[in-house]
Short mmCIF file of C-alpha atoms and ligand atoms in Angstrom, two decimals:
data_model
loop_
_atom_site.label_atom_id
_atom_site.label_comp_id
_atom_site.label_asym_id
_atom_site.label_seq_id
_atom_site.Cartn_x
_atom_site.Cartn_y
_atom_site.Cartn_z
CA UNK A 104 -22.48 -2.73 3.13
CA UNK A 105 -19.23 -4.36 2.20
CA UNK A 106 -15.58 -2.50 1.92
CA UNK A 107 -13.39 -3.44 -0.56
CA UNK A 108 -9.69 -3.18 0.36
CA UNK A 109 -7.24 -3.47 -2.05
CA UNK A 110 -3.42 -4.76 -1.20
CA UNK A 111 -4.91 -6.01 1.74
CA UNK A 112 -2.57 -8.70 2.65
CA UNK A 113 -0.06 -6.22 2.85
CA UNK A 114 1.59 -4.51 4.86
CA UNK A 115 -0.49 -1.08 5.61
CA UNK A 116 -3.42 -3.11 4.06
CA UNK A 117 -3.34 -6.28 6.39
CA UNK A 118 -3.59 -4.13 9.82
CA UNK A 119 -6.08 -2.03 8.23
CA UNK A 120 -8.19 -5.58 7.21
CA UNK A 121 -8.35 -6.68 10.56
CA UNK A 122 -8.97 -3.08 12.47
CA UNK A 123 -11.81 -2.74 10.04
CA UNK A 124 -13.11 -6.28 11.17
CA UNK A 125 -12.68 -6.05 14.62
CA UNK A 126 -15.13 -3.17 14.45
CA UNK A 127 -17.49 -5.56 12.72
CA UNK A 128 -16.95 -4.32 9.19
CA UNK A 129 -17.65 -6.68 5.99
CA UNK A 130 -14.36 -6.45 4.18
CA UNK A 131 -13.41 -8.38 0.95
CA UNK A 132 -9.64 -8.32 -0.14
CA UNK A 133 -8.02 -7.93 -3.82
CA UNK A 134 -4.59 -8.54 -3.53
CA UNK A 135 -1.72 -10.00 -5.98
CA UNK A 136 -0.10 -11.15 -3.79
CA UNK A 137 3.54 -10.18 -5.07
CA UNK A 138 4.87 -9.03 -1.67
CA UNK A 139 1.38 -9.22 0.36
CA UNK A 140 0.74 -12.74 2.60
CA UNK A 141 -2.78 -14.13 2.57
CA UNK A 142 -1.89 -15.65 5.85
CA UNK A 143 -2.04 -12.22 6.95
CA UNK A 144 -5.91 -12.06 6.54
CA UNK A 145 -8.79 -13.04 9.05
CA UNK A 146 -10.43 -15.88 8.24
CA UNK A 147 -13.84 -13.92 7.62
CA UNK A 148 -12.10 -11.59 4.78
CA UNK A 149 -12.45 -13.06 1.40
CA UNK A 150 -9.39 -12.72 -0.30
CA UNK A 151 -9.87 -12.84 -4.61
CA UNK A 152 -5.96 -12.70 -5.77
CA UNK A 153 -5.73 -10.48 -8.69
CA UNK A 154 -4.64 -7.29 -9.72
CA UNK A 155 -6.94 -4.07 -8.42
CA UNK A 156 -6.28 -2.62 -11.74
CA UNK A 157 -8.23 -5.54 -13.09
CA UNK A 158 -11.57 -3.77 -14.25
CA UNK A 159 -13.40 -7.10 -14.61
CA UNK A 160 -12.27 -8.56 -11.36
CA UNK A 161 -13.32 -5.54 -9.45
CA UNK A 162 -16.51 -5.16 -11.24
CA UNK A 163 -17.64 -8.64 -10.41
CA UNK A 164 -16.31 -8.40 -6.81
CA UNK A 165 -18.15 -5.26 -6.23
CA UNK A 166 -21.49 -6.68 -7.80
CA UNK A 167 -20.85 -9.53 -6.16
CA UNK A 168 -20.34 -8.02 -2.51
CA UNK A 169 -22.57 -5.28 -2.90
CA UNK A 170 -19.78 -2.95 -2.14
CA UNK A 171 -20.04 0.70 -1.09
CA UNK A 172 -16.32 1.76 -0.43
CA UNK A 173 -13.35 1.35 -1.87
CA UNK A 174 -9.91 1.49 0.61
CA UNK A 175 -6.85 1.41 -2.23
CA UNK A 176 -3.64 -0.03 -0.72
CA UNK A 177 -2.70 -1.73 -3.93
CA UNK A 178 0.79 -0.57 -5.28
CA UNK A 179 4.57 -0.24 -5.33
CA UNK A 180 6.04 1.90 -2.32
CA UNK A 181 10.18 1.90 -2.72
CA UNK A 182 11.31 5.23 -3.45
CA UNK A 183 14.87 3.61 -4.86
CA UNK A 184 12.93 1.47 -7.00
CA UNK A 185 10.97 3.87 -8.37
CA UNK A 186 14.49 5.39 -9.64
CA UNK A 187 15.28 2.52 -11.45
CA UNK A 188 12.05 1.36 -12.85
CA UNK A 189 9.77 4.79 -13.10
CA UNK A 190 7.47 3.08 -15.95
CA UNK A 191 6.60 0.26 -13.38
CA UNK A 192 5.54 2.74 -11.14
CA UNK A 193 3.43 4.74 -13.28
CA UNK A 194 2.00 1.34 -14.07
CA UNK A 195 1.33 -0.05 -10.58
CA UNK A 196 0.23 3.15 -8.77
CA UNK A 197 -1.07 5.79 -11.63
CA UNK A 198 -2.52 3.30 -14.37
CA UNK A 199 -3.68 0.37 -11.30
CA UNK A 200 -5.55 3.48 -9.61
CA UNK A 201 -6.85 4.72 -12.45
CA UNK A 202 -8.45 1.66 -13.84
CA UNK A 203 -10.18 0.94 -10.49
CA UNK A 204 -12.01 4.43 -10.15
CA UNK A 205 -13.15 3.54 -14.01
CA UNK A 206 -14.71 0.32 -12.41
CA UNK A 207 -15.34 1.76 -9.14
CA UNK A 208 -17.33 4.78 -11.39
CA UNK A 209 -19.11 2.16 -13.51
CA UNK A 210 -20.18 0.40 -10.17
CA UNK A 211 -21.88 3.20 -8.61
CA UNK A 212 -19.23 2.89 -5.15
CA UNK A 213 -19.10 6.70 -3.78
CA UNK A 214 -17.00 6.63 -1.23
CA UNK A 215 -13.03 5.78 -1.96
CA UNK A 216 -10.00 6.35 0.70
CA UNK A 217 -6.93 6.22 -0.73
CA UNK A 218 -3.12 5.06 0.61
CA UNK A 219 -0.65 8.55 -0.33
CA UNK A 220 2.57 9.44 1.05
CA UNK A 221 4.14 11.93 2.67
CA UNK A 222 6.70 11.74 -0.61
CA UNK A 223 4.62 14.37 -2.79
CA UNK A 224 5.55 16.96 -0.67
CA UNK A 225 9.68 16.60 -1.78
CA UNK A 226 11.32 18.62 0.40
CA UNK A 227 9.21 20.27 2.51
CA UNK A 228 9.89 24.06 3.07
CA UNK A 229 8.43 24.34 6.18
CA UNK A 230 8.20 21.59 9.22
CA UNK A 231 5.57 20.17 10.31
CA UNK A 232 4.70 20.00 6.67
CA UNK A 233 0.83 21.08 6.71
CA UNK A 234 -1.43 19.38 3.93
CA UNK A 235 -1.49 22.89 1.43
CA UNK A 236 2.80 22.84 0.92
CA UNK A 237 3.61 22.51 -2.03
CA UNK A 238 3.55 19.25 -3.91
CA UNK A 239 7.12 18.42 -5.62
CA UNK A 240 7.87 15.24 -5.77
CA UNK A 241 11.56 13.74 -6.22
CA UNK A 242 10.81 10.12 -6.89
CA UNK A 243 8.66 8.58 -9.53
CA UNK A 244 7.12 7.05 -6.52
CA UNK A 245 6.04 9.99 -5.34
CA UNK A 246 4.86 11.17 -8.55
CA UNK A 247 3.09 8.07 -9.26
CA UNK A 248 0.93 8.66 -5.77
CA UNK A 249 0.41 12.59 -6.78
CA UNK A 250 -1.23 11.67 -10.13
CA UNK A 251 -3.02 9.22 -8.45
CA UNK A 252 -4.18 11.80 -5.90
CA UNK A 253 -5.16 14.57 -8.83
CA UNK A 254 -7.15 11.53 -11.13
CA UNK A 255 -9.32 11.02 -7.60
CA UNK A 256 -9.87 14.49 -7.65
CA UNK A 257 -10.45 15.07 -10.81
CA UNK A 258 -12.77 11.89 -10.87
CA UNK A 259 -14.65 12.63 -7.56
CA UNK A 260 -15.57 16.23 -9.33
CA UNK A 261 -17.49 15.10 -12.22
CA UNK A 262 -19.07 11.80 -10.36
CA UNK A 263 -19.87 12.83 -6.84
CA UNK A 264 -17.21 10.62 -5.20
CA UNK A 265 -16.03 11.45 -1.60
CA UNK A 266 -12.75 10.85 -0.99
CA UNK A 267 -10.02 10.40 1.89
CA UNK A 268 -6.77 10.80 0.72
CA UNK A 269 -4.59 9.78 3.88
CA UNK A 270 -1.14 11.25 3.47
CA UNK A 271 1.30 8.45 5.44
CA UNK A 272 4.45 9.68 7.14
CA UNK A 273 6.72 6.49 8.53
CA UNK A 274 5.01 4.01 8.78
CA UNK A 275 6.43 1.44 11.64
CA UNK A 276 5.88 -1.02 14.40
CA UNK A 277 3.45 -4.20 14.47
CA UNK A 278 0.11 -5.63 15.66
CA UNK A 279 0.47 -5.51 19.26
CA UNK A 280 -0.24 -9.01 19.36
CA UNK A 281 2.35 -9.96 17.00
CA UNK A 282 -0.48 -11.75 14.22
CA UNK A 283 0.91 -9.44 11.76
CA UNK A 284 3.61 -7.16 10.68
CA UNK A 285 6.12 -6.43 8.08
CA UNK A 286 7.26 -9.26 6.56
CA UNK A 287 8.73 -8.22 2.82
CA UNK A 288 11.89 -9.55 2.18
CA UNK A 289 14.62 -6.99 2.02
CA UNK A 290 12.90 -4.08 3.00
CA UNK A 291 15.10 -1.33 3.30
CA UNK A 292 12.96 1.14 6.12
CA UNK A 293 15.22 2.29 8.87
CA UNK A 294 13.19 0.55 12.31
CA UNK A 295 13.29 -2.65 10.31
CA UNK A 296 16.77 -2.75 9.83
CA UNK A 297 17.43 -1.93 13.67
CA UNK A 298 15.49 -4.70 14.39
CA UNK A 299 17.03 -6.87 12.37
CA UNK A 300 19.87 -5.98 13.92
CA UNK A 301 19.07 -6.35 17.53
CA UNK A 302 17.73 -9.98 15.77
CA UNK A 303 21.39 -10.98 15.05
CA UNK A 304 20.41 -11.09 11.43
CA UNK A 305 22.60 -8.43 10.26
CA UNK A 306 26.21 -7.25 11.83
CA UNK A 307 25.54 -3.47 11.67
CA UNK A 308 23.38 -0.40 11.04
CA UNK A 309 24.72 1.89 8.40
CA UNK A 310 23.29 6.08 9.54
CA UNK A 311 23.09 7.37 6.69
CA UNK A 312 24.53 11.08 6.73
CA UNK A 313 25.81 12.62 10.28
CA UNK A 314 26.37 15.91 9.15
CA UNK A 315 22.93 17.56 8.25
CA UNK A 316 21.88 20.68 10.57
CA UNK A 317 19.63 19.19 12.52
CA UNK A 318 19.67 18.26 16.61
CA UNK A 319 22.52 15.25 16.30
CA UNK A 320 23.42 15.80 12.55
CA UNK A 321 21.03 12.91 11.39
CA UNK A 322 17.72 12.84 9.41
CA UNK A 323 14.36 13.50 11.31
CA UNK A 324 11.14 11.40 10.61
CA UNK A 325 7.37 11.25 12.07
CA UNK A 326 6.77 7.48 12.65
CA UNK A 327 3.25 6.75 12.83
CA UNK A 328 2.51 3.64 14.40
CA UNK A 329 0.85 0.58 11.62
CA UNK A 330 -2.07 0.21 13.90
CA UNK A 331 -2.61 3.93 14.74
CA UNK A 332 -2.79 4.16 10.91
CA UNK A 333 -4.89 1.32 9.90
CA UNK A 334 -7.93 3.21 12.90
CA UNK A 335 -7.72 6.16 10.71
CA UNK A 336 -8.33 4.85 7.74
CA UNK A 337 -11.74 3.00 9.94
CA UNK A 338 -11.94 6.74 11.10
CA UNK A 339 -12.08 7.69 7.55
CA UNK A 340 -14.69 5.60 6.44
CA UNK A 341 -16.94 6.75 9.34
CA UNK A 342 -15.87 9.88 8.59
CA UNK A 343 -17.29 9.52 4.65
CA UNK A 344 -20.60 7.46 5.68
CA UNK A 345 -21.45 10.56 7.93
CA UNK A 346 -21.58 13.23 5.10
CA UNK A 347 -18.15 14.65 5.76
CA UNK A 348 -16.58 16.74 2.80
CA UNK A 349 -13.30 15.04 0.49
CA UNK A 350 -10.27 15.71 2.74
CA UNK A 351 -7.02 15.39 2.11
CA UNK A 352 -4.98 14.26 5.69
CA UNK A 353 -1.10 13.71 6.93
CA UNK A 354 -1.01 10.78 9.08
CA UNK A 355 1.76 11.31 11.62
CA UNK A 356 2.15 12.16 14.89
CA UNK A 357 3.68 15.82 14.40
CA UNK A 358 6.78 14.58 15.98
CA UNK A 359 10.16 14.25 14.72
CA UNK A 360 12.72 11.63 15.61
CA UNK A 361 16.19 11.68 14.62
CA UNK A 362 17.83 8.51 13.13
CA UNK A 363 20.01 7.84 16.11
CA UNK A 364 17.42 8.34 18.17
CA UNK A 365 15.58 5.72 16.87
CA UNK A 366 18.00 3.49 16.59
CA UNK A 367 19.03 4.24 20.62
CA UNK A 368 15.07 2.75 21.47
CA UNK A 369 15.92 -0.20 19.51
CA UNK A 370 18.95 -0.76 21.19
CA UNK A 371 17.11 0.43 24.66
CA UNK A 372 14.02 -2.09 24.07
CA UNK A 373 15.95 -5.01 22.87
CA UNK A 374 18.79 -4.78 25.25
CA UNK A 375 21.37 -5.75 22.52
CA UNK A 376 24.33 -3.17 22.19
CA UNK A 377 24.50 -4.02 17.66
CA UNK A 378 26.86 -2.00 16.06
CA UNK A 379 25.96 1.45 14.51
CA UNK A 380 28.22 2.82 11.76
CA UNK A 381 28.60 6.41 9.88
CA UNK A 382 28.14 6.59 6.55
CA UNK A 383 27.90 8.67 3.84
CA UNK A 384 24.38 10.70 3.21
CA UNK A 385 21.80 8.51 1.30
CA UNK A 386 21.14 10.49 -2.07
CA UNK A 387 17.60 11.34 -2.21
CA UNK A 388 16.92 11.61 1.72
CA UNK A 389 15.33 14.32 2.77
CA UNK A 390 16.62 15.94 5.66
CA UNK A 391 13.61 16.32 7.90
CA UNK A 392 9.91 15.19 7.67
CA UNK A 393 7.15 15.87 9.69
CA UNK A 394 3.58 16.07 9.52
CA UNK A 395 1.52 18.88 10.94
CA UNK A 396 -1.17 17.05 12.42
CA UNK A 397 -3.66 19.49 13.46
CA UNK A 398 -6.23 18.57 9.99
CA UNK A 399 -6.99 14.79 11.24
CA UNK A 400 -6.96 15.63 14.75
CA UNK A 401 -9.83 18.24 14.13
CA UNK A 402 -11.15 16.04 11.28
CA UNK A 403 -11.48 12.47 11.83
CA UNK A 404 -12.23 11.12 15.20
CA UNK A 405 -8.76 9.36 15.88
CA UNK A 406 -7.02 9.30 18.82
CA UNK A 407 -3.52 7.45 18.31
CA UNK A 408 -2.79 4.62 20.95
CA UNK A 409 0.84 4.14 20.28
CA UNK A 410 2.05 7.30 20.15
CA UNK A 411 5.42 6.45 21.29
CA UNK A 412 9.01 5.63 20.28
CA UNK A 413 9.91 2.50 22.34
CA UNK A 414 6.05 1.23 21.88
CA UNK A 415 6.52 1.34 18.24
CA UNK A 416 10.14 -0.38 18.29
CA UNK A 417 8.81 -2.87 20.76
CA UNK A 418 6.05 -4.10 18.75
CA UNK A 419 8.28 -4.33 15.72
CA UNK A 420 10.95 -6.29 17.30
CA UNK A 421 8.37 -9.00 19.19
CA UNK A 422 7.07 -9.42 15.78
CA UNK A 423 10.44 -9.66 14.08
CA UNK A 424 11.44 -12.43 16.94
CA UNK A 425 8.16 -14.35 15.56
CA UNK A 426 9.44 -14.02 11.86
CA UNK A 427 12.64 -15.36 12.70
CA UNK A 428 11.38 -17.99 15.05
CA UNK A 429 9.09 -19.03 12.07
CA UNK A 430 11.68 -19.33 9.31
CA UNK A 431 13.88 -21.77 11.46
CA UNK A 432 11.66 -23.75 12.35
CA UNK A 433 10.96 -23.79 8.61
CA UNK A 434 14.50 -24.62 8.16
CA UNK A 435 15.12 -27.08 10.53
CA UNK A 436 11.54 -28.91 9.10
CA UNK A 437 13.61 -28.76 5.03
CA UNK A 438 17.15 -30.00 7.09
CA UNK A 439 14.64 -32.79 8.51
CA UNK A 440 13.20 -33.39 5.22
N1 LIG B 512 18.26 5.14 7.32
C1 LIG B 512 19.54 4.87 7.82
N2 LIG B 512 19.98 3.57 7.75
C2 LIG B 512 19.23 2.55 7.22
C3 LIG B 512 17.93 2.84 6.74
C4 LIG B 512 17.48 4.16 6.80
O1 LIG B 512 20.25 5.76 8.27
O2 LIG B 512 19.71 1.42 7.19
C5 LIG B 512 17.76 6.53 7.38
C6 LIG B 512 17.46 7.11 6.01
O3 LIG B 512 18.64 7.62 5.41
C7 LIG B 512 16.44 8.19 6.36
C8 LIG B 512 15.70 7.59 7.56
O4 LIG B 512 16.55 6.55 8.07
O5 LIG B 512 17.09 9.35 6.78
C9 LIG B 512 14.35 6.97 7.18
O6 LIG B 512 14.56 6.12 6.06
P1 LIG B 512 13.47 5.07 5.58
O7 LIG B 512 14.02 4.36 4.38
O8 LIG B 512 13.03 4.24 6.74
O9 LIG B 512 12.21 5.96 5.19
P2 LIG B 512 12.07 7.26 4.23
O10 LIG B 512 11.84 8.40 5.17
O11 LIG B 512 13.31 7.39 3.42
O12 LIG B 512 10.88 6.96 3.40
#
């Protein structure tokens, strides 16, 4: 009984690895390794670097491993990109997906969870945003992860595949114990840059748009803590290996925070006053996003651990401290060299 996770040294992926693990889980990894880190991996977590779109790879791996589930992290997740380079994402999320549930089909695996955003809703017309609003996207990314989420459908239909598709608000925060966390270079996600901030390793904050109608005139968001989210996809998987029907679920909180208030934690749990500056609304934001939560609370048995503000901010800045610790010593090691 093996799970196969794909984009495993990732981000999302990586967390989810070692969760999965710790609850003595065989996992294997597939992972390219373009902005994943196989450092990021336990040792007992074979990692086979290739692309999950890869039908051969994956068909030998799941022979191989005798694998019964599939977790899909595997893909491209920057809305702006998307913008600029729509084909890539079609490619990376829509075509990648679809070529795995084609080996995943061939393979006999029945039981697939899959990583989907929070993006296919567009602008939500009601907040908390419950699972059954309507899906309109306003990113290729988003549209990538919707096609994605339709072809699973569509597949699980006609070949008896049960399926978690986990809906992911904002995503933040680190391993508590600071093993892992996110480590892509120039990442643009708003608790990263405040920590990189409080870090010294940028002057300023930029708020993007002051002036929407909301509690302090900036956007609201639902983070979701990286470990809270990596338990329910393990909740997911128990959830699947007990009989339970194909669910679609937001992973949030059902909480909003606004941007300054988020930035005010960092500022509170680092100590360090950095400078904040208004700027002009960032086209493409949507004004407020929050997940009703109510489905995985009744659904998967989940109970969040970090379901806090400072928590989350903490976590991300001890583990930003670690990066930059890391990279100077790297530095000073090349000056020495
Ligand atoms: N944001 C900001 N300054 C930054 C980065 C982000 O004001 O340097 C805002 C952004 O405009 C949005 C919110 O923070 O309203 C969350 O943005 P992020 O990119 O983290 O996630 P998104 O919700 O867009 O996927």
């Amino acid at each position: 009984m093996t799970v196969l996770v794909t984009g495993g040294a990732g981000y999302i992926g990586s967390h989810t690895v070692h969760a999965l693990v710790e609850a003595g889980e065989h996992v294997v990894v597939i992972d390219n390794l373009s902005t994943g880190f196989s450092a990021f991996l336990p040792e007992s977590a074979p990692l086979f670097i290739g692309d999950a779109g890869d039908e051969n790879l994956v068909g030998g791996v799941i022979r191989q491993h005798d694998v019964e589930s599939i977790i899909h992290f595997a893909g491209s997740v920057v809305v702006p990109d998307s913008m600029r380079d729509p084909l890539g994402y079609y490619r990376n999320n829509t075509m990648t997906t679809r070529s795995l549930l084609n080996a995943a089909v061939k393979a006999g695996v029945n039981r697939f969870i899959f990583s989907s955003t929070a993006a296919v809703y567009g602008n939500p017309e009601q907040v908390p945003v419950p699972e059954h609003a309507p899906t309109r996207p306003l990113s290729p990314y988003g549209t990538s992860k919707l096609m994605a989420e339709i072809m699973l459908h569509d597949v699980a239909s006609a070949y008896g595949m049960s399926h978690v598709v986990l809906r992911y608000f904002n995503v933040a925060g680190a391993d508590p114990l600071a093993r892992i966390g996110l480590a892509t270079v120039g990442a643009t996600h708003l608790l990263k840059i405040a920590v990189e901030a409080a870090t010294g390793q940028r002057a300023k904050i930029d708020v993007f748009g002051t002036d929407y109608p909301t509690r302090d005139g900036s956007c609201i968001r639902d983070f979701i803590h990286v470990s809270d989210l990596a338990q329910a996809h393990r909740a997911a998987l128990s959830y699947l290996r007990d009989g339970g029907d194909s669910v679609t679920l937001n992973c949030g909180y059902g909480r909003g925070y606004s941007v300054l208030e988020t930035i005010e934690a960092v500022r509170r749990v680092s100590g360090r006053n950095f400078a904040v500056q208004y700027a002009p609304r960032r086209p493409g934001d949507i004004m407020m996003m929050v997940a009703d939560t109510s489905r995985i609370r009744a659904t998967l048995d989940w109970t969040p651990q970090y379901d806090d503000l400072e928590t989350i901010a903490r976590h991300a800045l001890a583990w930003e401290e670690k990066l930059l610790q890391e990279r100077r010593g790297e530095g000073r090691q090349a000056a020495s060299a």
